Short mmCIF file of C-alpha atoms in Angstrom, two decimals:
data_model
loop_
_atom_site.label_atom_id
_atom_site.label_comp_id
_atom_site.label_asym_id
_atom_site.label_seq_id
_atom_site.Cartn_x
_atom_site.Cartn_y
_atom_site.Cartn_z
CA UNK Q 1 -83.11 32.42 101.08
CA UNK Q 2 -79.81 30.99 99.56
CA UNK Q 3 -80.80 29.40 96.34
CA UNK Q 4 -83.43 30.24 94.04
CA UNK Q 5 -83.04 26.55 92.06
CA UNK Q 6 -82.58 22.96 93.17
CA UNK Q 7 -81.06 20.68 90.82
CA UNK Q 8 -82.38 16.94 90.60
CA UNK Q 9 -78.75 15.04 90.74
CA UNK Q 10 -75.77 15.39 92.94
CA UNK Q 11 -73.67 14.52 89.92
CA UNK Q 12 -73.60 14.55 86.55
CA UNK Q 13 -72.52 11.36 84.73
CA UNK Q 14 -71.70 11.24 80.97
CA UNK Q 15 -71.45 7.57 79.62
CA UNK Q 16 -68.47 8.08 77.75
CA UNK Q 17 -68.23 6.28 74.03
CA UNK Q 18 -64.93 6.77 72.16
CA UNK Q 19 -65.16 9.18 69.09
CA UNK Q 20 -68.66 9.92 70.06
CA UNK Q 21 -69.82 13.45 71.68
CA UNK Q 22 -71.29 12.41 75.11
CA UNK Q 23 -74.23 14.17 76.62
CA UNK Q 24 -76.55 13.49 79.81
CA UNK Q 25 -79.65 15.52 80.65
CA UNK Q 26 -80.52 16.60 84.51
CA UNK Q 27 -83.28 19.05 85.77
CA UNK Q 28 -83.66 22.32 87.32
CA UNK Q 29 -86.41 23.58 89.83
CA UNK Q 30 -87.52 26.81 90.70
CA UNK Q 31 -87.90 27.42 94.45
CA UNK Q 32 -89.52 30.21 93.84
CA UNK Q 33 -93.28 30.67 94.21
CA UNK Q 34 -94.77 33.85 92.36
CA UNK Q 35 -91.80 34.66 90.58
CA UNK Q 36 -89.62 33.23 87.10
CA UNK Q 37 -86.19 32.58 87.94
CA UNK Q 38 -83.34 33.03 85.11
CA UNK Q 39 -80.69 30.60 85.13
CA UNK Q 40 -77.56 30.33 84.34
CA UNK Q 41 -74.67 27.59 82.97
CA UNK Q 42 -71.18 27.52 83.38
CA UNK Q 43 -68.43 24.49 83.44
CA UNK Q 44 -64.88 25.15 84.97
CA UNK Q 45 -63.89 23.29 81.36
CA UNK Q 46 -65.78 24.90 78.56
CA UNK Q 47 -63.50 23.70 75.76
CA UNK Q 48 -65.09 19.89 76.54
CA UNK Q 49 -68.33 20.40 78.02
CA UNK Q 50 -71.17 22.61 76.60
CA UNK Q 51 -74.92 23.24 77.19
CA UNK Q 52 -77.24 23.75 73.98
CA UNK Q 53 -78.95 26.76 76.45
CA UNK Q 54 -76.62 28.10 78.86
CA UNK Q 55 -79.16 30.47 79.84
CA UNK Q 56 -82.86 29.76 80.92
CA UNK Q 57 -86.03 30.91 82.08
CA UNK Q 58 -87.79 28.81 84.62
CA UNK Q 59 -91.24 30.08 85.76
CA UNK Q 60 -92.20 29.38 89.52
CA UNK Q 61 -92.61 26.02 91.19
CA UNK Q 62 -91.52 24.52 87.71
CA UNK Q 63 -89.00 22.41 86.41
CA UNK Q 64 -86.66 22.50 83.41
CA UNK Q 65 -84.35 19.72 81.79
CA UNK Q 66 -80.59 20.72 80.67
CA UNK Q 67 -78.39 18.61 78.29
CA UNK Q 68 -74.87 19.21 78.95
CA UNK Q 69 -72.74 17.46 76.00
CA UNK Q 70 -68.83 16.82 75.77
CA UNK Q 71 -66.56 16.83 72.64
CA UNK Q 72 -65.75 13.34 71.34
CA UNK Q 73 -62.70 12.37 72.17
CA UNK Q 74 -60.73 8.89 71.69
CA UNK Q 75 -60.07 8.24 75.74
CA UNK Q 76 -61.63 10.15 78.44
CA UNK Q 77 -60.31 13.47 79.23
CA UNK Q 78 -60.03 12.29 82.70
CA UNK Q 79 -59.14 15.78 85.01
CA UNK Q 80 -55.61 15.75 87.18
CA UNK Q 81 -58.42 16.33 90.39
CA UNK Q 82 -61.73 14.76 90.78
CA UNK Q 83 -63.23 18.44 91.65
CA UNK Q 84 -61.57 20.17 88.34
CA UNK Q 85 -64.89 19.70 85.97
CA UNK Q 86 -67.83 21.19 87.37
CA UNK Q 87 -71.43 22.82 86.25
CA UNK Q 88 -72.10 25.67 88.25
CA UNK Q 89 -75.76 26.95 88.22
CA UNK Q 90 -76.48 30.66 89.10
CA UNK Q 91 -79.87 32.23 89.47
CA UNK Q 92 -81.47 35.78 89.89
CA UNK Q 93 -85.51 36.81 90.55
CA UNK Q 94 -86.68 37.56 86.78
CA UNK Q 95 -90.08 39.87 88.07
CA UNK Q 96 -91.20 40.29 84.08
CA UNK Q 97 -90.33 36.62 83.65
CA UNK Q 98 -89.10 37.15 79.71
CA UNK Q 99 -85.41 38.05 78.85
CA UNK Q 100 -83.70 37.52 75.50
CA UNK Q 101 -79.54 36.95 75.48
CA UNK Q 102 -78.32 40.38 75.91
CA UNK Q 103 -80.54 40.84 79.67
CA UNK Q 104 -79.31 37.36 80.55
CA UNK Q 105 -75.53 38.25 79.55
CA UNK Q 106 -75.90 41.88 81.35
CA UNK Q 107 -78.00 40.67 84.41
CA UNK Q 108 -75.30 37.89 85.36
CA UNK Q 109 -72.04 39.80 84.44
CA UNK Q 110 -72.83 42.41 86.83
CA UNK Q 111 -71.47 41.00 90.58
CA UNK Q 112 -73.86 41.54 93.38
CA UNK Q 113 -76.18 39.98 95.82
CA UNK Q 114 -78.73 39.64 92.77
CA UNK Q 115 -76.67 37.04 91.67
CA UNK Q 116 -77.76 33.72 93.36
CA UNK Q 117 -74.99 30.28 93.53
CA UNK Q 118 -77.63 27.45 93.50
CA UNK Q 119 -75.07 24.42 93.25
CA UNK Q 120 -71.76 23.30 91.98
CA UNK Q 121 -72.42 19.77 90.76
CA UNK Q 122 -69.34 17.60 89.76
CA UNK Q 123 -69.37 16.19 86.32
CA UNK Q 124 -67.90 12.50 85.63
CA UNK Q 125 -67.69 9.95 82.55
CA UNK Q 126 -68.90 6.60 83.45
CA UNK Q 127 -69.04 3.27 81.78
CA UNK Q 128 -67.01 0.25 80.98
CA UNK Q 129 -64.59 2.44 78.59
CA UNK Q 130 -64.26 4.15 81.23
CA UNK Q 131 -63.31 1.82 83.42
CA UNK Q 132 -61.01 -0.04 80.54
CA UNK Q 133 -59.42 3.47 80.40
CA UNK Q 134 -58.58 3.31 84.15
CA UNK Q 135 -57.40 -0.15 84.49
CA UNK Q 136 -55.33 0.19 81.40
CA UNK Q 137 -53.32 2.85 83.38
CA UNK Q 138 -53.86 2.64 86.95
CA UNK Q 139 -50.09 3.61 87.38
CA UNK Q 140 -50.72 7.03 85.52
CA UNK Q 141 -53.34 8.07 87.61
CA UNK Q 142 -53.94 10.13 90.91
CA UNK Q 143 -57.17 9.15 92.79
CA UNK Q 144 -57.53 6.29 91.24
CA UNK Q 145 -59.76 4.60 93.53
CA UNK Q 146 -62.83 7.25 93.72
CA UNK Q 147 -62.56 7.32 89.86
CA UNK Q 148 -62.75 3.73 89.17
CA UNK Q 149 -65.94 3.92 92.26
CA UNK Q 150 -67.80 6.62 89.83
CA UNK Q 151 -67.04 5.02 86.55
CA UNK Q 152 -68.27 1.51 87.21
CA UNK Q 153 -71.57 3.08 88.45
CA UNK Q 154 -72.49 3.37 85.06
CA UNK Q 155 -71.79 -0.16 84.12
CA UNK Q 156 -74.02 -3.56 84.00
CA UNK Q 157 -72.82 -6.50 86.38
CA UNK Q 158 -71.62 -8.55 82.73
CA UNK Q 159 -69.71 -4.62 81.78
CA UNK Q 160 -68.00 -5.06 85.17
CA UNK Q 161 -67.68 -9.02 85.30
CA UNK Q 162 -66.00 -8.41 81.96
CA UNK Q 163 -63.79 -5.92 83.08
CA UNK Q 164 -62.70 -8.04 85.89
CA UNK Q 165 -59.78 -10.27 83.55
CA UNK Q 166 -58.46 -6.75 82.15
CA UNK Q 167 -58.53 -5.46 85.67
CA UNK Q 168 -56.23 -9.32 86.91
CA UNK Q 169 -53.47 -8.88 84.05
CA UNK Q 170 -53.36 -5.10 85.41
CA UNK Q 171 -51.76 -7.03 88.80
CA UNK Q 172 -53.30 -4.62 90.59
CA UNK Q 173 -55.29 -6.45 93.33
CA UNK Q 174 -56.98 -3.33 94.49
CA UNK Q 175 -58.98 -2.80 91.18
CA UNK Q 176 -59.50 -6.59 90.94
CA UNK Q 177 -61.79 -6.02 94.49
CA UNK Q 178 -63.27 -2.55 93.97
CA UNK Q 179 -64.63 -4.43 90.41
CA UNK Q 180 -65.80 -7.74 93.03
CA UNK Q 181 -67.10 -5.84 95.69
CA UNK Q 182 -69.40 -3.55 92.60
CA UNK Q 183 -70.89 -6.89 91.58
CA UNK Q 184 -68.33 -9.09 89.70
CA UNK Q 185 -68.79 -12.30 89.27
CA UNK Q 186 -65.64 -14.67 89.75
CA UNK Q 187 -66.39 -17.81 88.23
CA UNK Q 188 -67.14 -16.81 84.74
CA UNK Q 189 -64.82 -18.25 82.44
CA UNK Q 190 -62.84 -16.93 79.16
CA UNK Q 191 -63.43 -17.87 75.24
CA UNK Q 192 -61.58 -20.88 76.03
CA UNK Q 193 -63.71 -21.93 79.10
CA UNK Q 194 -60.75 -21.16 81.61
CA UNK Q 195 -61.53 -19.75 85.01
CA UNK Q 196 -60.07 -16.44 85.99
CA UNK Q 197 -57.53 -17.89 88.22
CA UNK Q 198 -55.69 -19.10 85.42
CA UNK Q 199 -55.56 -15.24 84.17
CA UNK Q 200 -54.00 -14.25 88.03
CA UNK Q 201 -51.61 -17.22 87.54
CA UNK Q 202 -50.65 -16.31 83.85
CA UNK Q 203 -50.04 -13.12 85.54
CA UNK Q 204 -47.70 -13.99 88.28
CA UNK Q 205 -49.57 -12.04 91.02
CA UNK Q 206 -50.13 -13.87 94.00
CA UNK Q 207 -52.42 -10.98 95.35
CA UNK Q 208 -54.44 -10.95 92.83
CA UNK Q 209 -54.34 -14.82 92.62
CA UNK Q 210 -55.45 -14.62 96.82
CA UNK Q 211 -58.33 -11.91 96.40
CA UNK Q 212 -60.12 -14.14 93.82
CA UNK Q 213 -59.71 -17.25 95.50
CA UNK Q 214 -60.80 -15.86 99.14
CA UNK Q 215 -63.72 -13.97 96.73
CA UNK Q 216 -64.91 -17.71 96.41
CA UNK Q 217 -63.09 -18.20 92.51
CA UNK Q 218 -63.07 -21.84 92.11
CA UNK Q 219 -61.93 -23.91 88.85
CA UNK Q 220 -62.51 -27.01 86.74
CA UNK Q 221 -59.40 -29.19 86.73
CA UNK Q 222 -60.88 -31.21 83.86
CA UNK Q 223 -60.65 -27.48 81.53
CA UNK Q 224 -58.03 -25.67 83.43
CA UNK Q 225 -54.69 -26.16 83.98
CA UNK Q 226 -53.95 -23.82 86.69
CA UNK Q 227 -51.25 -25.82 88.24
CA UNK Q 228 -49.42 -26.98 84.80
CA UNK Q 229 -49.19 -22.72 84.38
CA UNK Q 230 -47.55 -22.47 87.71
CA UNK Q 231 -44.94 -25.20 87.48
CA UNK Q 232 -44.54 -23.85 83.84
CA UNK Q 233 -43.29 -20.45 85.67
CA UNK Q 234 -41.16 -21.92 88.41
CA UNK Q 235 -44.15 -20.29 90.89
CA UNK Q 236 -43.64 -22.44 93.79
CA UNK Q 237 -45.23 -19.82 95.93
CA UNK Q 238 -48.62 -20.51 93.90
CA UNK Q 239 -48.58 -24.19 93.58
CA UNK Q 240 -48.75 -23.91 97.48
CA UNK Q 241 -51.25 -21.57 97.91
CA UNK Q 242 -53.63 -23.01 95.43
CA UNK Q 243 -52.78 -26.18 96.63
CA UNK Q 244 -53.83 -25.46 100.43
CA UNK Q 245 -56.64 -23.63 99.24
CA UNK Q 246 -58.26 -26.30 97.32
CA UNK Q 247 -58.42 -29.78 98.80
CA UNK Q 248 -59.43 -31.55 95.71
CA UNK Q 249 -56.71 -30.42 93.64
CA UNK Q 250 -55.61 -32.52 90.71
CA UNK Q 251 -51.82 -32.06 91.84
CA UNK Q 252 -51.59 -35.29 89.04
CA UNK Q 253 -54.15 -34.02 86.88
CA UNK Q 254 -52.67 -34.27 83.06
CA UNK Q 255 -53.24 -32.85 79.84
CA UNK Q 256 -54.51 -34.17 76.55
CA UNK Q 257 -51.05 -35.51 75.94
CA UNK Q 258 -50.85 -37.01 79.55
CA UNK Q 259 -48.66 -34.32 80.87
CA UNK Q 260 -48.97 -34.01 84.92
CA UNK Q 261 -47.50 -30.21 86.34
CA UNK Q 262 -44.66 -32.91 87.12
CA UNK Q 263 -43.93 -33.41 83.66
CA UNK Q 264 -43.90 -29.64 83.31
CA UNK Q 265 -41.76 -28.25 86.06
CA UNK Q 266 -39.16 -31.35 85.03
CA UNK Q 267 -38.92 -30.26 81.62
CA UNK Q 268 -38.31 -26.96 81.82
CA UNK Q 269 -35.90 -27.18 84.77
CA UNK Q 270 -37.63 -25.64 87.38
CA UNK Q 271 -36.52 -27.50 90.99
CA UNK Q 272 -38.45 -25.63 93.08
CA UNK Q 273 -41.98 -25.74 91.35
CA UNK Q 274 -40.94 -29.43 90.85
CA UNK Q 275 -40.16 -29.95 95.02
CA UNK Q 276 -43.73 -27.83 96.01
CA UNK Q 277 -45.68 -30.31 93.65
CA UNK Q 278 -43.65 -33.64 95.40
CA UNK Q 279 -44.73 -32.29 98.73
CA UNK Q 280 -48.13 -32.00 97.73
CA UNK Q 281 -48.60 -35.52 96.54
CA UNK Q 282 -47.32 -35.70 93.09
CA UNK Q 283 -46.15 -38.40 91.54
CA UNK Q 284 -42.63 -39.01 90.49
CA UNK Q 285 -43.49 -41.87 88.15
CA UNK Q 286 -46.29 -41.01 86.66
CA UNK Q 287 -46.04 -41.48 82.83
CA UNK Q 288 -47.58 -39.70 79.83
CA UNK Q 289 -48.90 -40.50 76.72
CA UNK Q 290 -45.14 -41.83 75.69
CA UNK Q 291 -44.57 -43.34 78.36
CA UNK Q 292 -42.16 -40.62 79.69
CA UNK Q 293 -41.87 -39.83 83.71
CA UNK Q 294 -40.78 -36.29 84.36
CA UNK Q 295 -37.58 -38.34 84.92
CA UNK Q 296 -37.34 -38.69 80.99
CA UNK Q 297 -38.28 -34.78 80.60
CA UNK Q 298 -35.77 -33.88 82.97
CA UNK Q 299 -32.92 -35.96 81.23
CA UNK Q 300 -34.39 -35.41 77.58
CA UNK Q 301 -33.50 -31.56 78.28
CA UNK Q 302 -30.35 -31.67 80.62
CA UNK Q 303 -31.63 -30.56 83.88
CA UNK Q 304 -29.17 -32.00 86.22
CA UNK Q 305 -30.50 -30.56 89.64
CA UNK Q 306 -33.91 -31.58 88.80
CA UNK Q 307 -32.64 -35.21 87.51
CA UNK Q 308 -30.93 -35.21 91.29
CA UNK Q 309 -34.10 -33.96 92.82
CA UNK Q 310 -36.57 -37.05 91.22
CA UNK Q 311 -33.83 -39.68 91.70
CA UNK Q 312 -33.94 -39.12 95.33
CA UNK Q 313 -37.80 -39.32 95.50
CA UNK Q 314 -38.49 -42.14 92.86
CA UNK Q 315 -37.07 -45.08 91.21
CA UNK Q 316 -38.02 -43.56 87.64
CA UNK Q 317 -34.86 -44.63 86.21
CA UNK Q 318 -35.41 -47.96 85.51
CA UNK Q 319 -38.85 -46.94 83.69
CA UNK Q 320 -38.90 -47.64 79.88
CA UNK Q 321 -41.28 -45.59 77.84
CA UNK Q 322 -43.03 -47.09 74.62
CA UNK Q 323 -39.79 -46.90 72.25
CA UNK Q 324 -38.00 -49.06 75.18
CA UNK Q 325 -35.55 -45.99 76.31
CA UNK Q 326 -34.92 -45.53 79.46
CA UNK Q 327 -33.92 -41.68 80.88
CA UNK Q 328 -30.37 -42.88 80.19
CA UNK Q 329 -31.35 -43.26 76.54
CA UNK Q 330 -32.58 -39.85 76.37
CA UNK Q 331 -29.49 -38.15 78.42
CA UNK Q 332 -27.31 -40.26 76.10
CA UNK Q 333 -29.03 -39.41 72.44
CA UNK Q 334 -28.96 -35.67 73.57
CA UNK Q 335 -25.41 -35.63 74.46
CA UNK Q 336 -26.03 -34.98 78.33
CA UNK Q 337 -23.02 -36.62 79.75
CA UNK Q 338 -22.92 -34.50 82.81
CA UNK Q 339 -26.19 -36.79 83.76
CA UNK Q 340 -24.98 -40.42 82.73
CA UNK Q 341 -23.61 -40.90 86.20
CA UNK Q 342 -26.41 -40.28 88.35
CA UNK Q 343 -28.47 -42.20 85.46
CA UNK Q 344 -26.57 -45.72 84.89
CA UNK Q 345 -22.98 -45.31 85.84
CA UNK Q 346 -23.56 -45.49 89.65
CA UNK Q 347 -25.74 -48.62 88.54
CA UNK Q 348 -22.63 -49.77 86.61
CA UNK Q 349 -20.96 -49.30 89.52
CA UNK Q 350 -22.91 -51.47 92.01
CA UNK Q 351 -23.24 -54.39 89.32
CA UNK Q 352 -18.99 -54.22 88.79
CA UNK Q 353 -18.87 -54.51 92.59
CA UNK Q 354 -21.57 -56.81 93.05
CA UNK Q 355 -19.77 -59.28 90.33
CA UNK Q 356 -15.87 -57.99 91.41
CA UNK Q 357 -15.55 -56.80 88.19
CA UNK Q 358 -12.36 -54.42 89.40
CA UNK Q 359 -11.69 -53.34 86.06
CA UNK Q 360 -15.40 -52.54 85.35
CA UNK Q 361 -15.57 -50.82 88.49
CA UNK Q 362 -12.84 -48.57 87.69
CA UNK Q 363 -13.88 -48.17 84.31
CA UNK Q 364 -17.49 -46.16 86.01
CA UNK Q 365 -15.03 -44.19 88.54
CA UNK Q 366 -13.28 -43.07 85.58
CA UNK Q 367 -15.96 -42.18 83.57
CA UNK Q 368 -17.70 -39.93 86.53
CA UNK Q 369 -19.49 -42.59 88.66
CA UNK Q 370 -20.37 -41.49 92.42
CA UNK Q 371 -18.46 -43.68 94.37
CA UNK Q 372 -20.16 -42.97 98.06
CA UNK Q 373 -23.74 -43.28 95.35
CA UNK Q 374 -26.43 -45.38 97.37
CA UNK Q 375 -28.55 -48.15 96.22
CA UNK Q 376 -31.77 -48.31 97.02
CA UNK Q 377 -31.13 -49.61 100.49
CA UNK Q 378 -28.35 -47.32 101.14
CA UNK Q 379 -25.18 -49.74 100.36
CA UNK Q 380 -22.29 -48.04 98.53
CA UNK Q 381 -20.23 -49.93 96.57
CA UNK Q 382 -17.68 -50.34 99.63
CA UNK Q 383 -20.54 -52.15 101.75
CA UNK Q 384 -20.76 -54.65 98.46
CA UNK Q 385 -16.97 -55.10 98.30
CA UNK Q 386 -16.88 -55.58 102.13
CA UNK Q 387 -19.54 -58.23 102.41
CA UNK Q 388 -18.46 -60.30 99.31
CA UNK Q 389 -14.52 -59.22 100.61
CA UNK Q 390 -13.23 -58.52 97.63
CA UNK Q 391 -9.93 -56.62 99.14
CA UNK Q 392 -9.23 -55.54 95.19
CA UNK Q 393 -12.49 -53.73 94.64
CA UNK Q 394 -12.08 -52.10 97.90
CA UNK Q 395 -8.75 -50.98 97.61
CA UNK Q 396 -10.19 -48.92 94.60
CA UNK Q 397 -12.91 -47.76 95.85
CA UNK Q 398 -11.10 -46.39 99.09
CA UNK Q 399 -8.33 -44.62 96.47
CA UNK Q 400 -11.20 -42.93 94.83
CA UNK Q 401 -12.50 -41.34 98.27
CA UNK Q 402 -15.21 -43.97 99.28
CA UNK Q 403 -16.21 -43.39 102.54
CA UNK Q 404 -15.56 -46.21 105.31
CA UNK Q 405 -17.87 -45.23 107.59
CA UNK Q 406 -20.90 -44.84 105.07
CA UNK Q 407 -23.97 -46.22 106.71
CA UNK Q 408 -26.82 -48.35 105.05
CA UNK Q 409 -30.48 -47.72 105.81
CA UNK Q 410 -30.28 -50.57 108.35
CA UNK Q 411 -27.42 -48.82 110.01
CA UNK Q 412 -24.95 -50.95 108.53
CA UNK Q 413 -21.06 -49.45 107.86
CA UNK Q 414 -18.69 -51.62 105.22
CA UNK Q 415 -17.01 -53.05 108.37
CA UNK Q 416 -19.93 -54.41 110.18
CA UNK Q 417 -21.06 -56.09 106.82
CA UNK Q 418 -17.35 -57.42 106.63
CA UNK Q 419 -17.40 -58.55 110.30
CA UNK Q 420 -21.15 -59.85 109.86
CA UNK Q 421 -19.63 -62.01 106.78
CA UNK Q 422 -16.64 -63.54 108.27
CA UNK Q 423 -14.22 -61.47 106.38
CA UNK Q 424 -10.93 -60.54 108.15
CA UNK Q 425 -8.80 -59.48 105.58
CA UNK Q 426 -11.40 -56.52 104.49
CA UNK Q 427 -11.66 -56.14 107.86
CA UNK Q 428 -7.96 -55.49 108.68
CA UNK Q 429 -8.27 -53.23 105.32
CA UNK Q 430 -10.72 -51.36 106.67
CA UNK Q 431 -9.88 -50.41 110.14
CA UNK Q 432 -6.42 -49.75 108.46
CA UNK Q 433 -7.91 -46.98 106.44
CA UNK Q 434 -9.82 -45.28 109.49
CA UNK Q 435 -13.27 -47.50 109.60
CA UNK Q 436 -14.01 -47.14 113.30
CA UNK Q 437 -13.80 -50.59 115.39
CA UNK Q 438 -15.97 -49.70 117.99
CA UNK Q 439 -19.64 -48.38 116.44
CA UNK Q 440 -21.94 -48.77 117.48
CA UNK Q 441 -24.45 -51.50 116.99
CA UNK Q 442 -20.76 -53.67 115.60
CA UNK Q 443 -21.72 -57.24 115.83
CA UNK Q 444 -18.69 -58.49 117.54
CA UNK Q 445 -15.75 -56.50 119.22
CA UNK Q 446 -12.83 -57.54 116.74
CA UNK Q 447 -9.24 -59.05 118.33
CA UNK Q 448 -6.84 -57.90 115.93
CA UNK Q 449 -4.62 -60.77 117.73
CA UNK Q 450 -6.95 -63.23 116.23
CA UNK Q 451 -6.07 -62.12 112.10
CA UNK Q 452 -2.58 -62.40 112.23
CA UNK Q 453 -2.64 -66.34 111.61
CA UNK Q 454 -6.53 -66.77 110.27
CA UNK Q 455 -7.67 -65.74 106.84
CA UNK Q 456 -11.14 -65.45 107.91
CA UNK Q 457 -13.39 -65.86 110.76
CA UNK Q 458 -16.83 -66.58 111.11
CA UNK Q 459 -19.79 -64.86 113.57
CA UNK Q 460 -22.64 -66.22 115.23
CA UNK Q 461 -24.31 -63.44 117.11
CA UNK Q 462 -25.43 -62.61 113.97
CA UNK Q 463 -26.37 -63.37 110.73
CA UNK Q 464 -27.23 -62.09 107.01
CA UNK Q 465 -29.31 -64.69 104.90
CA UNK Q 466 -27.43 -63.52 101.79
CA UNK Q 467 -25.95 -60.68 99.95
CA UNK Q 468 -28.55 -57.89 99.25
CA UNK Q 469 -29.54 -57.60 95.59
#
């Protein structure tokens, strides 16, 4: 025989309450059929953990119950090794089945083979202070994992569920799954009926932020505003994962103020978040309650690189919100000058050459126009000057670095619009400053021969039904 006594649990579990002595009760049998068995108590931490009877007579084939009790403490006294606090129950045949304290302190002091080790049962504090404890730092602590699996067994599924947010601001998406794989349900929602991937986003951990979704976390567009928090932190990586994820994303969903994630990203700057939500399907011209695209955010604010970004993709500029100001307007009022080029002075600039208004055209080059800047069918203000041939404009445009080879969206260069208009002097200008004669798709191969004496000359092959507008 080995053991005398069986105890009833593997482990002890103390649900541990801050400031409040702890105690659990477990049970003790005796083996033993004729014949009392005294019992002993020990823990490997005596200064926490106590037993109101350390010593014990059980008589045979019965059972007794122990309470082992802890000293109140404010956190859990959580051990540096998860086999540091243990009970360890000895046992020795007790023929005359009575002893008082001084026969139980002699008979287990002595060492011998009297002296039976029944079981060494590990002790552990459980619950969802427990489990607060060990989120709150997870950094701190060695073993983490097998401590976190004993203290949420002595939690509910609403103690765990409502561990589960403290466990996603932790960014720690190992904790976030040991809490969903105990029972944790991921599409509760917080005080302000937000789902708990708005916590993972608020936290900026796309782990934690992939766990919950491939857990099955799902959200409300019409209450959360998952994607307005990601373009809010310049997360482009999470506007694309949520937004592959989820099909029926409300990539334009707005606030209560009409705000789209659009509006966000532009008004805070942030290109990137801004370029993942254009890719997705948002809309450039989308306007909230002001009547303000993210192109008026953008400019209200100064963000030049974003202001680039939404010109290329929309043509927000020439929106108007409900005070009648244009993005201009707002670059202007906030003394953004860096962005009243790409705003209205490239505009200025097509209307001067449009009208051969040299001066006017100047005027925009001075002030920080683009001159190579593209309307929205890819004519510079050279392929203006060259259709209307205006040699005057284009003189200044070419001294200012205008490109004579620039090419329209129909494939056009300034020269092929001068050739297709009948203008030989802009022509001669042209080729003079380096536009190449011979590109292709040029509607006629020019004979320089043919210039000397003739102003202009005309073109049949083909034919432009008037100057774009």
């Amino acid at each position: 025989m080995d053991r005398l006594v069986k105890p009833d649990v593997k482990e002890v579990e103390l649900s541990f309450k801050s400031a409040q002595k702890c105690s659990t009760v477990f049970r003790l049998t005796n083996l033993m059929h004729t014949m009392s068995v005294a019992v002993s108590l020990t823990t490997t931490n005596p200064s926490v953990f106590s037993f109101s009877q350390p010593f014990s007579v059980i008589p045979p084939l019965s059972s007794s119950s122990y309470t082992l009790q802890s000293q109140p403490f404010d956190q859990p006294p959580l051990c540096t090794s998860l086999t540091d606090d243990l009970i360890t129950v000895r046992s020795a045949m007790l023929p005359t089945g009575k002893a008082d304290q001084e026969d139980f302190r002699r008979l287990f002091s002595v060492p011998g083979r009297h002296v039976f080790k029944d079981a060494f049962i590990p002790i552990s504090f459980v619950g969802p202070q427990v489990v607060e404890f060990l989120i709150t730092h997870h950094d701190k602590i060695p073993e983490l994992s097998s401590y976190m699996g004993k203290a949420i067994s002595g939690c509910t599924e609403s103690q765990i569920t409502n561990s589960l947010k403290l466990a996603i601001n932790s960014e720690n998406p190992d904790l976030v799954s040991a809490l969903i794989d105990a029972g944790a349900k991921v599409n509760g929602k917080d005080s302000e009926g937000r789902s708990l991937l708005t916590a993972a986003v608020k936290a900026r951990t796309v782990d934690v932020m992939k766990v919950l979704l491939a857990s099955g976390c799902r959200f409300d567009i019409s209450d959360d505003r998952i994607l307005h928090d990601a373009a809010a932190m310049n997360r482009a990586d999470m506007i694309e994962i949520l937004c592959k994820s989820m099909g029926n994303l409300g990539v334009n969903s707005s606030d209560t103020d009409g705000w789209t994630p659009m509006h966000e990203a532009a008004a805070r700057g942030h290109v990137e978040a801004l370029r993942s939500l254009l890719s997705a399907g948002g809309n450039a011209e989308i306007r909230d309650s002001r009547g303000w695209t993210p192109l008026h955010c953008a400019s209200s604010e100064g963000h030049y690189e974003v202001v680039e970004c939404l010109l290329e993709r929309s043509n927000a500029k020439y929106v108007v919100d409900r005070d009648g100001r244009t993005a201009f307007a707002l670059a202007a009022d906030n003394g953004h000058t860096e962005l009243l080029a790409p705003l209205h002075l490239n505009d200025a600039l097509h209307r001067a050459a449009r009208l051969g208004d040299v001066n006017g055209l100047k005027s925009c080059l001075a002030e920080g126009a683009n001159v190579n800047v593209r309307d929205q069918n890819g004519w510079t203000a050279l392929h203006r000057a060259a259709f209307k041939g205006d040699i005057e404009s284009a003189r200044a445009l070419i001294s200012h670095g205008a490109q004579v080879d620039a090419v329209d969206d129909a494939g056009y260069t300034p020269l092929q619009c001068a050739v297709e208009a009948g203008k030989a002097a802009i022509s001669m200008l042209l080729m003079a400053s380096g536009a190449r004669a011979n590109t292709k798709g040029l509607p006629v191969v020019l004979n320089l021969d043919l210039f000397k004496n003739q102003p202009s000359f005309v073109v049949k092959p083909f034919y432009r039904e008037k100057e774009r507008v």
